[in-house]
CSV table of C-alpha atoms in Angstrom, one decimal:
chain,number,residue,atom,x,y,z
A,296,UNK,CA,-106.3,97.7,-7.1
A,297,UNK,CA,-104.6,95.5,-4.2
A,298,UNK,CA,-102.9,90.2,3.4
A,299,UNK,CA,-101.0,92.5,5.8
A,300,UNK,CA,-98.9,91.7,8.9
A,301,UNK,CA,-99.1,93.3,12.3
A,302,UNK,CA,-98.7,97.0,12.9
A,303,UNK,CA,-95.0,96.6,13.7
A,304,UNK,CA,-94.4,95.4,10.2
A,305,UNK,CA,-96.2,98.4,8.8
A,306,UNK,CA,-94.2,100.8,11.0
A,307,UNK,CA,-90.9,99.2,10.0
A,308,UNK,CA,-91.7,99.5,6.3
A,309,UNK,CA,-92.2,103.4,6.5
A,310,UNK,CA,-89.5,105.9,6.8
A,311,UNK,CA,-89.6,108.2,9.9
A,312,UNK,CA,-90.5,111.8,8.9
A,313,UNK,CA,-89.2,114.8,11.0
A,314,UNK,CA,-91.3,117.7,12.1
A,315,UNK,CA,-92.3,119.9,9.1
A,316,UNK,CA,-93.4,123.4,8.4
A,317,UNK,CA,-97.0,124.4,8.3
A,318,UNK,CA,-99.0,122.3,5.9
A,319,UNK,CA,-100.9,123.8,2.9
A,320,UNK,CA,-104.4,125.0,3.7
A,321,UNK,CA,-106.4,123.3,1.1
A,322,UNK,CA,-107.1,119.5,1.3
A,323,UNK,CA,-105.0,117.5,-1.2
A,324,UNK,CA,-106.5,115.5,-4.0
A,325,UNK,CA,-106.4,111.7,-3.6
A,326,UNK,CA,-103.0,110.1,-4.1
A,327,UNK,CA,-101.0,113.4,-3.8
A,328,UNK,CA,-99.2,112.1,-0.7
A,329,UNK,CA,-96.5,114.9,-0.6
A,330,UNK,CA,-98.9,117.8,-1.6
A,331,UNK,CA,-96.8,118.8,-4.6
A,332,UNK,CA,-99.9,118.9,-7.0
A,333,UNK,CA,-98.8,115.7,-8.8
A,334,UNK,CA,-100.7,112.5,-8.4
A,335,UNK,CA,-98.7,109.5,-7.1
A,336,UNK,CA,-99.5,105.9,-7.8
A,337,UNK,CA,-99.7,102.9,-5.6
A,338,UNK,CA,-98.7,99.7,-7.4
A,339,UNK,CA,-100.0,96.4,-6.0
A,340,UNK,CA,-97.4,94.4,-7.9
A,341,UNK,CA,-100.1,91.6,-8.3
A,342,UNK,CA,-101.2,91.6,-4.6
A,343,UNK,CA,-97.6,91.5,-3.2
A,344,UNK,CA,-96.1,94.3,-1.2
A,345,UNK,CA,-97.3,97.7,-2.6
A,346,UNK,CA,-94.8,100.4,-3.8
A,347,UNK,CA,-95.6,104.1,-4.1
A,348,UNK,CA,-94.2,105.9,-7.1
A,349,UNK,CA,-94.2,109.7,-6.7
A,350,UNK,CA,-95.4,111.8,-9.6
A,351,UNK,CA,-92.9,113.2,-12.1
A,352,UNK,CA,-89.8,112.4,-10.0
A,353,UNK,CA,-90.5,108.6,-10.2
A,354,UNK,CA,-89.2,108.3,-6.6
A,355,UNK,CA,-90.2,104.9,-5.2
A,356,UNK,CA,-91.2,104.1,-1.6
A,357,UNK,CA,-91.6,100.5,-0.4
A,358,UNK,CA,-94.3,100.3,2.2
A,359,UNK,CA,-93.2,96.9,3.5
A,360,UNK,CA,-96.8,95.8,3.7
A,361,UNK,CA,-98.6,92.8,2.2
A,362,UNK,CA,-101.8,94.9,1.7
A,363,UNK,CA,-104.9,93.5,0.2
A,364,UNK,CA,-106.4,96.7,-1.0
A,365,UNK,CA,-105.9,100.5,-0.6
A,366,UNK,CA,-107.7,103.8,-1.2
A,367,UNK,CA,-106.6,107.4,-0.8
A,368,UNK,CA,-108.1,110.7,0.5
A,369,UNK,CA,-106.9,113.6,2.6
A,370,UNK,CA,-108.7,112.3,5.7
A,371,UNK,CA,-107.2,114.9,8.0
A,372,UNK,CA,-107.4,117.8,5.5
A,373,UNK,CA,-103.9,118.9,6.0
A,374,UNK,CA,-102.9,119.3,2.4
A,375,UNK,CA,-101.4,115.8,2.1
A,376,UNK,CA,-103.3,112.8,0.8
A,377,UNK,CA,-103.4,109.7,3.0
A,378,UNK,CA,-103.5,106.0,2.2
A,379,UNK,CA,-105.9,103.5,3.8
A,380,UNK,CA,-104.8,99.9,3.6
A,381,UNK,CA,-107.0,96.8,4.3
A,382,UNK,CA,-105.2,93.9,5.9
A,383,UNK,CA,-105.7,90.8,8.1
A,384,UNK,CA,-106.0,92.8,11.3
A,385,UNK,CA,-108.2,95.6,10.1
A,386,UNK,CA,-107.5,98.9,8.3
A,387,UNK,CA,-104.4,101.0,8.7
A,388,UNK,CA,-104.4,104.7,7.6
A,389,UNK,CA,-101.0,106.0,6.7
A,390,UNK,CA,-100.9,109.8,6.7
A,391,UNK,CA,-99.1,111.9,4.1
A,392,UNK,CA,-96.6,114.7,4.7
A,393,UNK,CA,-94.3,117.0,2.8
A,394,UNK,CA,-91.9,114.0,2.3
A,395,UNK,CA,-94.8,111.7,1.3
A,396,UNK,CA,-96.2,108.8,3.3
A,397,UNK,CA,-94.7,108.9,6.8
A,398,UNK,CA,-94.8,107.2,10.2
A,399,UNK,CA,-98.0,108.7,11.5
A,400,UNK,CA,-100.9,106.3,11.2
A,401,UNK,CA,-104.3,105.3,12.6
A,402,UNK,CA,-105.6,101.8,13.2
A,403,UNK,CA,-109.2,101.0,12.5
A,404,UNK,CA,-110.6,97.7,13.8
A,405,UNK,CA,-112.8,95.5,11.7
A,406,UNK,CA,-114.1,92.0,12.3
A,407,UNK,CA,-111.8,89.1,11.2
A,408,UNK,CA,-112.7,87.3,8.0
A,409,UNK,CA,-114.3,83.8,8.5
A,410,UNK,CA,-112.6,82.6,5.3
A,411,UNK,CA,-109.1,82.4,7.1
A,412,UNK,CA,-107.7,85.6,5.5
A,413,UNK,CA,-108.6,89.1,4.4
A,414,UNK,CA,-111.6,89.4,2.1
A,415,UNK,CA,-112.3,93.1,2.5
A,416,UNK,CA,-112.2,96.0,0.2
A,417,UNK,CA,-112.2,99.8,0.8
A,418,UNK,CA,-113.9,102.9,-0.7
A,419,UNK,CA,-114.1,106.6,0.2
A,420,UNK,CA,-117.0,109.0,0.3
A,421,UNK,CA,-118.3,111.9,2.3
A,422,UNK,CA,-121.5,110.2,3.5
A,423,UNK,CA,-122.4,112.7,6.3
A,424,UNK,CA,-121.6,115.7,4.1
A,425,UNK,CA,-119.3,117.4,6.6
A,426,UNK,CA,-116.6,118.0,4.0
A,427,UNK,CA,-114.4,115.2,5.4
A,428,UNK,CA,-113.8,111.9,3.7
A,429,UNK,CA,-115.3,108.8,5.3
A,430,UNK,CA,-114.1,105.2,4.7
A,431,UNK,CA,-116.2,102.2,3.7
A,432,UNK,CA,-114.6,98.8,4.7
A,433,UNK,CA,-116.1,95.3,3.9
A,434,UNK,CA,-115.4,92.0,5.6
A,435,UNK,CA,-117.2,88.9,4.3
A,436,UNK,CA,-120.9,89.7,4.2
A,437,UNK,CA,-120.7,93.0,6.2
A,438,UNK,CA,-119.6,96.5,5.6
A,439,UNK,CA,-119.1,99.5,8.0
A,440,UNK,CA,-118.4,103.2,7.5
A,441,UNK,CA,-115.7,104.9,9.5
A,442,UNK,CA,-116.3,108.5,10.2
A,443,UNK,CA,-113.7,111.0,11.5
A,444,UNK,CA,-110.8,109.0,10.0
A,445,UNK,CA,-108.6,112.1,10.3
A,446,UNK,CA,-108.9,112.1,14.1
A,447,UNK,CA,-108.5,108.3,14.6
A,448,UNK,CA,-111.7,106.9,13.3
A,449,UNK,CA,-115.2,106.5,14.7
A,450,UNK,CA,-117.0,103.5,13.2
A,451,UNK,CA,-120.6,102.9,12.6
A,452,UNK,CA,-122.2,99.6,13.4
A,453,UNK,CA,-121.6,96.8,10.8
A,454,UNK,CA,-124.3,96.5,8.2
A,455,UNK,CA,-125.1,93.0,7.1
A,456,UNK,CA,-125.5,92.5,3.3
A,457,UNK,CA,-128.1,90.0,2.2
A,458,UNK,CA,-127.5,88.7,-1.3
A,459,UNK,CA,-128.6,85.7,-3.2
A,460,UNK,CA,-125.7,83.9,-4.8
A,461,UNK,CA,-125.1,80.4,-6.1
A,462,UNK,CA,-122.1,79.9,-3.8
A,463,UNK,CA,-120.8,81.5,-0.6
A,464,UNK,CA,-119.7,85.1,-1.3
A,465,UNK,CA,-115.9,85.4,-1.2
A,466,UNK,CA,-115.8,89.2,-1.1
A,467,UNK,CA,-117.8,92.4,-1.2
A,468,UNK,CA,-116.3,95.2,-3.3
A,469,UNK,CA,-117.6,98.7,-2.5
A,470,UNK,CA,-117.7,101.5,-5.0
A,471,UNK,CA,-118.8,105.1,-4.0
A,472,UNK,CA,-119.8,107.8,-6.5
A,473,UNK,CA,-122.7,110.1,-7.2
A,474,UNK,CA,-124.5,108.0,-9.8
A,475,UNK,CA,-127.8,109.9,-9.5
A,476,UNK,CA,-126.5,113.5,-9.8
A,477,UNK,CA,-128.0,114.8,-6.5
A,478,UNK,CA,-124.5,115.6,-5.0
A,479,UNK,CA,-124.8,112.8,-2.5
A,480,UNK,CA,-122.5,109.8,-2.6
A,481,UNK,CA,-124.2,106.5,-3.6
A,482,UNK,CA,-123.0,103.0,-2.7
A,483,UNK,CA,-122.6,100.2,-5.1
A,484,UNK,CA,-121.6,96.8,-3.8
A,485,UNK,CA,-120.3,94.0,-6.0
A,486,UNK,CA,-120.7,90.6,-4.3
A,487,UNK,CA,-118.5,88.0,-5.8
A,488,UNK,CA,-118.5,84.2,-5.3
A,489,UNK,CA,-116.4,81.5,-7.0
A,490,UNK,CA,-116.7,77.7,-7.0
A,491,UNK,CA,-113.2,76.4,-7.5
A,492,UNK,CA,-114.4,72.8,-8.2
A,493,UNK,CA,-116.6,74.0,-11.0
A,494,UNK,CA,-114.5,76.9,-12.0
A,495,UNK,CA,-117.6,79.1,-12.0
A,496,UNK,CA,-118.1,82.7,-11.0
A,497,UNK,CA,-121.3,84.2,-9.6
A,498,UNK,CA,-121.5,87.9,-9.1
A,499,UNK,CA,-124.3,90.3,-8.3
A,500,UNK,CA,-124.5,94.1,-8.1
A,501,UNK,CA,-126.3,96.0,-5.3
A,502,UNK,CA,-127.1,99.7,-5.1
A,503,UNK,CA,-127.9,102.0,-2.2
A,504,UNK,CA,-128.9,105.6,-2.9
A,505,UNK,CA,-127.2,108.3,-0.8
A,506,UNK,CA,-129.2,110.2,1.7
A,507,UNK,CA,-128.8,112.9,4.4
A,508,UNK,CA,-127.6,110.2,6.9
A,509,UNK,CA,-125.7,108.0,4.5
A,510,UNK,CA,-126.5,105.3,2.1
A,511,UNK,CA,-130.0,103.6,2.2
A,512,UNK,CA,-130.8,99.9,1.9
A,513,UNK,CA,-129.0,98.0,-0.7
A,514,UNK,CA,-131.1,96.7,-3.6
A,515,UNK,CA,-130.1,93.8,-5.8
A,516,UNK,CA,-129.6,94.9,-9.4
A,517,UNK,CA,-129.0,91.4,-10.7
A,518,UNK,CA,-125.9,89.7,-12.2
A,519,UNK,CA,-122.8,91.7,-12.8
A,520,UNK,CA,-119.2,91.2,-13.9
A,521,UNK,CA,-116.7,88.9,-12.2
A,522,UNK,CA,-113.8,89.4,-9.9
A,523,UNK,CA,-111.7,91.9,-12.0
A,524,UNK,CA,-111.3,95.7,-12.1
A,525,UNK,CA,-114.1,98.1,-11.3
A,526,UNK,CA,-114.0,101.9,-11.9
A,527,UNK,CA,-116.2,104.9,-12.2
A,528,UNK,CA,-116.2,107.9,-14.6
A,529,UNK,CA,-118.7,110.3,-16.3
A,530,UNK,CA,-118.4,108.9,-19.8
A,531,UNK,CA,-121.3,110.8,-21.3
A,532,UNK,CA,-120.8,114.1,-19.5
A,533,UNK,CA,-124.2,114.3,-17.9
A,534,UNK,CA,-122.9,115.1,-14.4
A,535,UNK,CA,-123.7,111.5,-13.1
A,536,UNK,CA,-121.1,108.9,-12.5
A,537,UNK,CA,-121.1,105.7,-14.6
A,538,UNK,CA,-119.8,102.3,-13.6
A,539,UNK,CA,-117.3,100.2,-15.6
A,540,UNK,CA,-116.4,96.7,-14.5
A,541,UNK,CA,-114.4,93.9,-16.1
A,542,UNK,CA,-116.1,90.7,-17.0
A,543,UNK,CA,-114.5,87.6,-15.7
A,544,UNK,CA,-117.4,85.8,-17.4
A,545,UNK,CA,-120.6,86.7,-19.2
A,546,UNK,CA,-122.3,83.5,-18.0
A,547,UNK,CA,-121.4,80.9,-15.4
A,548,UNK,CA,-118.7,78.7,-16.8
A,549,UNK,CA,-117.8,81.1,-19.7
A,550,UNK,CA,-114.3,82.3,-20.3
A,551,UNK,CA,-115.3,85.3,-22.3
A,552,UNK,CA,-113.9,88.7,-21.2
A,553,UNK,CA,-114.6,92.3,-21.6
A,554,UNK,CA,-116.1,95.3,-19.9
A,555,UNK,CA,-119.6,96.0,-18.6
A,556,UNK,CA,-120.8,99.6,-18.5
A,557,UNK,CA,-123.8,101.0,-16.6
A,558,UNK,CA,-124.6,104.6,-17.0
A,559,UNK,CA,-125.9,106.7,-14.1
A,560,UNK,CA,-129.5,107.9,-14.0
A,561,UNK,CA,-131.5,110.0,-11.6
A,562,UNK,CA,-132.8,106.8,-10.1
A,563,UNK,CA,-129.5,104.9,-9.9
A,564,UNK,CA,-127.6,102.7,-12.4
A,565,UNK,CA,-129.2,102.2,-15.8
A,566,UNK,CA,-129.2,99.3,-18.3
A,567,UNK,CA,-126.2,97.2,-19.2
A,568,UNK,CA,-123.9,97.8,-22.1
A,569,UNK,CA,-121.0,95.5,-23.0
A,570,UNK,CA,-117.7,95.9,-24.7
A,571,UNK,CA,-116.1,92.7,-25.8
A,572,UNK,CA,-113.0,91.5,-27.5
A,573,UNK,CA,-115.1,91.2,-30.7
A,574,UNK,CA,-115.8,94.9,-30.6
A,575,UNK,CA,-112.1,95.7,-31.0
A,576,UNK,CA,-111.2,92.6,-33.0
A,577,UNK,CA,-109.0,90.9,-30.5
A,578,UNK,CA,-108.3,87.3,-31.6
A,579,UNK,CA,-109.7,84.6,-29.3
A,580,UNK,CA,-107.1,82.9,-27.0
A,581,UNK,CA,-108.6,79.8,-25.5
A,582,UNK,CA,-106.1,79.6,-22.7
A,583,UNK,CA,-106.3,81.9,-19.7
A,584,UNK,CA,-108.9,84.3,-21.0
A,585,UNK,CA,-110.0,85.3,-17.6
A,586,UNK,CA,-107.9,88.3,-16.8
A,587,UNK,CA,-107.2,89.1,-20.4
A,588,UNK,CA,-109.1,92.0,-22.1
A,589,UNK,CA,-110.1,94.2,-19.1
A,590,UNK,CA,-107.6,92.9,-16.6
A,591,UNK,CA,-107.1,96.6,-15.5
A,592,UNK,CA,-109.2,99.7,-16.0
A,593,UNK,CA,-108.7,103.5,-15.6
A,594,UNK,CA,-110.9,106.5,-16.3
A,595,UNK,CA,-110.3,110.2,-16.7
A,596,UNK,CA,-111.0,113.1,-19.1
A,597,UNK,CA,-108.0,113.0,-21.4
A,598,UNK,CA,-109.0,115.7,-23.9
A,599,UNK,CA,-110.7,118.2,-21.7
A,600,UNK,CA,-114.2,117.9,-23.2
A,601,UNK,CA,-116.0,117.2,-19.9
A,602,UNK,CA,-116.4,113.5,-20.6
A,603,UNK,CA,-114.2,110.7,-19.3
A,604,UNK,CA,-112.3,108.2,-21.4
A,605,UNK,CA,-111.9,104.6,-20.4
A,606,UNK,CA,-108.5,102.8,-20.6
A,607,UNK,CA,-108.8,99.0,-20.8
A,608,UNK,CA,-105.7,96.9,-20.4
A,609,UNK,CA,-105.2,93.5,-22.0
A,610,UNK,CA,-102.2,91.8,-20.5
A,611,UNK,CA,-102.3,88.8,-22.8
A,612,UNK,CA,-101.6,90.8,-26.0
A,613,UNK,CA,-99.7,93.6,-24.4
A,614,UNK,CA,-102.1,96.5,-25.2
A,615,UNK,CA,-104.1,99.3,-23.7
A,616,UNK,CA,-107.3,100.3,-25.4
A,617,UNK,CA,-108.7,103.8,-24.9
A,618,UNK,CA,-112.4,104.4,-25.5
A,619,UNK,CA,-113.4,108.0,-26.0
A,620,UNK,CA,-116.3,109.5,-24.0
A,621,UNK,CA,-119.1,111.1,-26.0
A,622,UNK,CA,-122.6,112.5,-25.4
A,623,UNK,CA,-124.0,109.0,-26.0
A,624,UNK,CA,-121.4,107.3,-23.8
A,625,UNK,CA,-118.2,105.4,-24.7
A,626,UNK,CA,-117.5,105.1,-28.4
A,627,UNK,CA,-116.4,101.7,-29.5
A,628,UNK,CA,-115.6,102.4,-33.2
A,629,UNK,CA,-113.2,105.2,-32.4
A,630,UNK,CA,-111.1,103.3,-29.9
A,631,UNK,CA,-107.4,104.0,-29.7
A,632,UNK,CA,-105.0,101.1,-29.4
A,633,UNK,CA,-101.7,101.5,-27.6
A,634,UNK,CA,-99.7,98.5,-28.9
A,635,UNK,CA,-97.0,96.2,-27.7
A,636,UNK,CA,-94.2,98.2,-26.0
A,637,UNK,CA,-91.5,96.7,-28.1
A,638,UNK,CA,-93.3,97.5,-31.4
A,639,UNK,CA,-94.5,101.1,-30.7
A,640,UNK,CA,-92.5,104.3,-30.1
A,641,UNK,CA,-94.6,105.0,-27.0
A,642,UNK,CA,-92.6,102.5,-25.1
A,643,UNK,CA,-88.8,102.3,-24.9
A,644,UNK,CA,-88.1,98.8,-23.7
A,645,UNK,CA,-89.8,95.4,-23.9
A,646,UNK,CA,-91.9,94.3,-21.0
A,647,UNK,CA,-93.4,91.0,-19.9
A,648,UNK,CA,-97.0,90.7,-18.7
A,649,UNK,CA,-97.9,94.1,-20.0
A,650,UNK,CA,-99.8,95.8,-18.4
A,651,UNK,CA,-100.8,94.4,-15.0
A,652,UNK,CA,-102.0,97.8,-13.8
A,653,UNK,CA,-103.0,101.0,-15.6
A,654,UNK,CA,-103.8,104.6,-14.4
A,655,UNK,CA,-105.0,107.8,-16.1
A,656,UNK,CA,-103.8,110.4,-13.6
A,657,UNK,CA,-102.0,113.8,-13.6
A,658,UNK,CA,-98.6,112.3,-12.9
A,659,UNK,CA,-96.6,115.3,-14.3
A,660,UNK,CA,-98.5,118.1,-12.5
A,661,UNK,CA,-99.8,120.0,-15.6
A,662,UNK,CA,-103.5,119.4,-14.8
A,663,UNK,CA,-103.9,116.8,-17.7
A,664,UNK,CA,-104.2,113.1,-17.0
A,665,UNK,CA,-101.3,111.0,-18.2
A,666,UNK,CA,-101.2,107.3,-19.0
A,667,UNK,CA,-99.2,105.3,-16.4
A,668,UNK,CA,-98.9,101.5,-16.9
A,669,UNK,CA,-97.2,98.9,-14.7
A,670,UNK,CA,-95.8,95.6,-16.0
A,671,UNK,CA,-95.0,92.3,-14.4
A,672,UNK,CA,-94.8,91.4,-10.8
A,673,UNK,CA,-92.2,90.9,-8.1
A,674,UNK,CA,-90.8,87.8,-9.8
A,675,UNK,CA,-90.7,89.1,-13.3
A,676,UNK,CA,-88.7,92.4,-13.4
A,677,UNK,CA,-91.6,94.9,-13.1
A,678,UNK,CA,-91.4,98.2,-14.8
A,679,UNK,CA,-93.4,101.4,-14.8
A,680,UNK,CA,-94.2,103.4,-18.0
A,681,UNK,CA,-95.4,106.9,-18.1
A,682,UNK,CA,-96.8,108.6,-21.3
A,683,UNK,CA,-97.3,112.3,-20.9
A,684,UNK,CA,-100.6,113.7,-22.1
A,685,UNK,CA,-100.5,116.6,-24.7
A,686,UNK,CA,-103.3,119.2,-24.8
A,687,UNK,CA,-105.9,118.4,-27.5
A,688,UNK,CA,-105.0,114.8,-28.0
A,689,UNK,CA,-106.0,111.7,-26.1
A,690,UNK,CA,-102.6,110.1,-26.4
A,691,UNK,CA,-100.3,111.7,-29.1
A,692,UNK,CA,-98.8,109.4,-31.7
A,693,UNK,CA,-95.4,111.1,-31.2
A,694,UNK,CA,-95.3,110.6,-27.5
A,695,UNK,CA,-92.5,108.7,-25.9
A,696,UNK,CA,-92.6,107.0,-22.5
A,697,UNK,CA,-90.5,107.4,-19.5
A,698,UNK,CA,-89.8,104.0,-17.8
A,699,UNK,CA,-88.3,102.9,-14.5
A,700,UNK,CA,-87.5,99.5,-13.1
A,701,UNK,CA,-89.3,98.4,-10.0
A,702,UNK,CA,-88.1,96.3,-7.0
A,703,UNK,CA,-90.2,94.6,-4.4
C-alpha cells in the first residue's frame, strides 16, 4: 500500500473533532476508523497524499500527508481503529473517533534513512501477547517494534538485519501473520534492492518465528518476488497464514510478472508456487510489464467456506482476477475475471489505469467482503469502484458497482 512533511502538516490536514460520548467497549477491527462496523479504505493514489474513503457512505477525508506507507489497528482499544503512517521524520499514529480519523495523534521516532528519504514500511502484530497491537517499523537495514502505541509508544532497540544481496538494499518490507499455526505472530521481511543502471531487481525473503518474547532471529529463505504488492491469507483453510507476493521479475533482468505463493507450515513458510500471465492466458506486452499482472493484491474469504480468495489486479489490461481458495490452495483453472470497466456491467463508467489499488473488505457492513478498486492517480481523474458481495457467490455476474470520483 503507500514521504511526509513535519507534524504541522499532518495536523493541518486533519479535521478537529469535538469531545464525544463514551466509546464502544470492544476494540475495532482494522480500518474501521469511526467504529460503525464497516471497513474504510486508505487510498495511496500512487504514493501521493492518501485519502480515506469511509465504508458505505463513500465519504472522503483528505489527510494532507505525503505518507510513504500506512497500517491500521485499534492501538488504544477504544472501539475506533487508528492509522499509523510512515514518513520522513518517523511514524505518526492518527487515532480514530466517532467521526473518523481526528486530531489526536502520537509521534514515534525512528532513525532517518541514509538514502535521503523514507525507505521504511510498517506492519502490525501482538508480539508480547498482551492483547494490544504492536507496530513494526523498518528503516534501511534495521527494524524496531513499538509496544504500547495506544499510550504514546515504547520502542524496543533497533534490530539490524543482515542480508546478502547483489546491490545495496533499498527497503525492508515487514509482514506479520501466524504462518505456523501456533497462535504467535511470525515476522517475514522482504529485502529489496534495485540497480537502476542495470535495471535489475534483487530480492530475498527472511523469516523469524514468533516466540513468547517476540520474533526470533531472521533466517534467509532465498530469493523472493520484487518490489510490488505483498499480502497474507489462509488460502487452503488449514489455520496457517500463507504469503502472496507480486513478482517484479522471476530472474534478474527479466520483465515477467505474476504472483508467488508460499503456504504456511508448522515450521514456517513452505515451498514456492507461481501464478503467471500464462496461467490465465494474458497476452504478453513487451512494454512496461513490471507492475502489470499483480500490480495490486487483496485477500479475503468471499464465499464463506473458511478459505481466502486472492484478487490480483492487472492495470495494463484493466482487469481483476480472483483465484478461489481450496483445500489444496489457490485454484488457477477456476479463476474469475472481472473485465474492463467499460465492457462489463460491473462497472458504470470508463476508467484509466484500472486498477491501481484493490481491496477485498467489508465495505458495506454486512459481514461479507466486497470488491473495492481504485483507478488512476492524482493527475488522471481517479475513481473508486465498489462491487457488493452477495452470499453464496464470489462476485455475482449481475452485480453493479457504485463509483465515486476522487480528488487529491
